[in-house]
């Protein structure tokens, strides 16, 4: 999983006032990525770079569009990014 600091660096966010929000969004992004992949990523060590980048992308999208996020767009984007790792069934 990307760390909070990795996410903050990715977003260019300083300070700690957004930390609770970002931690929640990291968890949401993990759940979205697992839904697309159809498996729990906690069982994968080391975590593939592509999965880590997909989580960062999802957090960035949710953070940037938190007022009007288009979850259909996000789902399609994650499916495209993670297609090569996606299982047929959960």
mmCIF file of C-alpha atoms in Angstrom:
data_model
loop_
_atom_site.group_PDB
_atom_site.id
_atom_site.type_symbol
_atom_site.label_atom_id
_atom_site.label_comp_id
_atom_site.label_asym_id
_atom_site.label_seq_id
_atom_site.Cartn_x
_atom_site.Cartn_y
_atom_site.Cartn_z
ATOM 1 C CA UNK A 1 0.000 0.000 0.000
ATOM 2 C CA UNK A 2 1.185 3.513 -0.626
ATOM 3 C CA UNK A 3 1.961 5.298 2.614
ATOM 4 C CA UNK A 4 0.280 8.516 3.648
ATOM 5 C CA UNK A 5 3.526 10.368 2.914
ATOM 6 C CA UNK A 6 3.767 8.827 -0.575
ATOM 7 C CA UNK A 7 0.210 9.964 -1.288
ATOM 8 C CA UNK A 8 0.931 13.461 0.023
ATOM 9 C CA UNK A 9 4.069 13.673 -2.126
ATOM 10 C CA UNK A 10 2.105 12.413 -5.155
ATOM 11 C CA UNK A 11 -0.558 15.077 -4.582
ATOM 12 C CA UNK A 12 1.870 17.834 -3.601
ATOM 13 C CA UNK A 13 0.053 18.253 -0.276
ATOM 14 C CA UNK A 14 1.882 19.747 2.717
ATOM 15 C CA UNK A 15 0.927 19.803 6.367
ATOM 16 C CA UNK A 16 -1.313 17.452 8.256
ATOM 17 C CA UNK A 17 -4.747 19.043 8.064
ATOM 18 C CA UNK A 18 -5.798 16.687 5.214
ATOM 19 C CA UNK A 19 -4.357 13.532 6.808
ATOM 20 C CA UNK A 20 -7.663 12.082 8.120
ATOM 21 C CA UNK A 21 -9.329 12.677 4.748
ATOM 22 C CA UNK A 22 -6.416 11.165 2.831
ATOM 23 C CA UNK A 23 -6.283 8.105 5.083
ATOM 24 C CA UNK A 24 -9.969 7.520 4.424
ATOM 25 C CA UNK A 25 -9.440 8.000 0.691
ATOM 26 C CA UNK A 26 -6.519 5.551 0.675
ATOM 27 C CA UNK A 27 -8.820 2.924 2.184
ATOM 28 C CA UNK A 28 -11.541 3.728 -0.361
ATOM 29 C CA UNK A 29 -9.023 3.514 -3.212
ATOM 30 C CA UNK A 30 -7.785 0.142 -1.920
ATOM 31 C CA UNK A 31 -11.355 -1.179 -1.885
ATOM 32 C CA UNK A 32 -11.999 0.118 -5.405
ATOM 33 C CA UNK A 33 -8.784 -1.454 -6.713
ATOM 34 C CA UNK A 34 -9.594 -4.779 -5.042
ATOM 35 C CA UNK A 35 -13.056 -4.691 -6.586
ATOM 36 C CA UNK A 36 -11.567 -4.203 -10.027
ATOM 37 C CA UNK A 37 -8.867 -6.843 -9.499
ATOM 38 C CA UNK A 38 -11.319 -9.261 -7.871
ATOM 39 C CA UNK A 39 -8.870 -10.223 -5.113
ATOM 40 C CA UNK A 40 -7.473 -8.802 -1.893
ATOM 41 C CA UNK A 41 -4.185 -7.035 -2.444
ATOM 42 C CA UNK A 42 -3.025 -7.674 1.141
ATOM 43 C CA UNK A 43 -2.226 -11.214 -0.019
ATOM 44 C CA UNK A 44 0.303 -9.960 -2.580
ATOM 45 C CA UNK A 45 3.858 -9.292 -1.440
ATOM 46 C CA UNK A 46 5.515 -7.329 -2.823
ATOM 47 C CA UNK A 47 2.690 -5.204 -4.171
ATOM 48 C CA UNK A 48 3.066 -4.757 -7.957
ATOM 49 C CA UNK A 49 4.050 -1.241 -8.997
ATOM 50 C CA UNK A 50 0.972 -1.037 -11.234
ATOM 51 C CA UNK A 51 -1.351 -1.688 -8.282
ATOM 52 C CA UNK A 52 0.394 0.928 -6.161
ATOM 53 C CA UNK A 53 0.106 3.483 -8.968
ATOM 54 C CA UNK A 54 -3.580 2.637 -9.457
ATOM 55 C CA UNK A 55 -4.216 3.311 -5.766
ATOM 56 C CA UNK A 56 -2.362 6.635 -5.990
ATOM 57 C CA UNK A 57 -4.342 7.564 -9.105
ATOM 58 C CA UNK A 58 -7.628 6.697 -7.382
ATOM 59 C CA UNK A 59 -6.760 8.736 -4.284
ATOM 60 C CA UNK A 60 -5.712 11.685 -6.447
ATOM 61 C CA UNK A 61 -8.962 11.520 -8.422
ATOM 62 C CA UNK A 62 -11.132 11.237 -5.307
ATOM 63 C CA UNK A 63 -9.194 14.001 -3.530
ATOM 64 C CA UNK A 64 -9.310 16.376 -6.495
ATOM 65 C CA UNK A 65 -12.973 15.693 -7.377
ATOM 66 C CA UNK A 66 -14.316 15.073 -3.874
ATOM 67 C CA UNK A 67 -17.290 17.356 -4.480
ATOM 68 C CA UNK A 68 -18.316 15.830 -7.834
ATOM 69 C CA UNK A 69 -16.408 12.597 -8.412
ATOM 70 C CA UNK A 70 -17.524 10.572 -11.433
ATOM 71 C CA UNK A 71 -17.125 7.061 -10.037
ATOM 72 C CA UNK A 72 -18.005 5.527 -13.403
ATOM 73 C CA UNK A 73 -15.002 7.308 -14.947
ATOM 74 C CA UNK A 74 -12.794 6.187 -12.062
ATOM 75 C CA UNK A 75 -13.959 2.575 -12.348
ATOM 76 C CA UNK A 76 -13.334 2.524 -16.116
ATOM 77 C CA UNK A 77 -9.900 4.085 -15.626
ATOM 78 C CA UNK A 78 -8.931 1.520 -12.975
ATOM 79 C CA UNK A 79 -10.215 -1.340 -15.136
ATOM 80 C CA UNK A 80 -8.076 -0.106 -18.010
ATOM 81 C CA UNK A 81 -5.006 0.301 -15.796
ATOM 82 C CA UNK A 82 -5.375 -3.062 -14.071
ATOM 83 C CA UNK A 83 -6.776 -5.230 -16.860
ATOM 84 C CA UNK A 84 -3.633 -7.360 -17.115
ATOM 85 C CA UNK A 85 -3.842 -8.307 -13.416
ATOM 86 C CA UNK A 86 -7.627 -8.740 -13.162
ATOM 87 C CA UNK A 87 -9.003 -12.194 -12.316
ATOM 88 C CA UNK A 88 -12.002 -13.669 -14.082
ATOM 89 C CA UNK A 89 -13.918 -14.163 -10.831
ATOM 90 C CA UNK A 90 -13.572 -12.954 -7.258
#
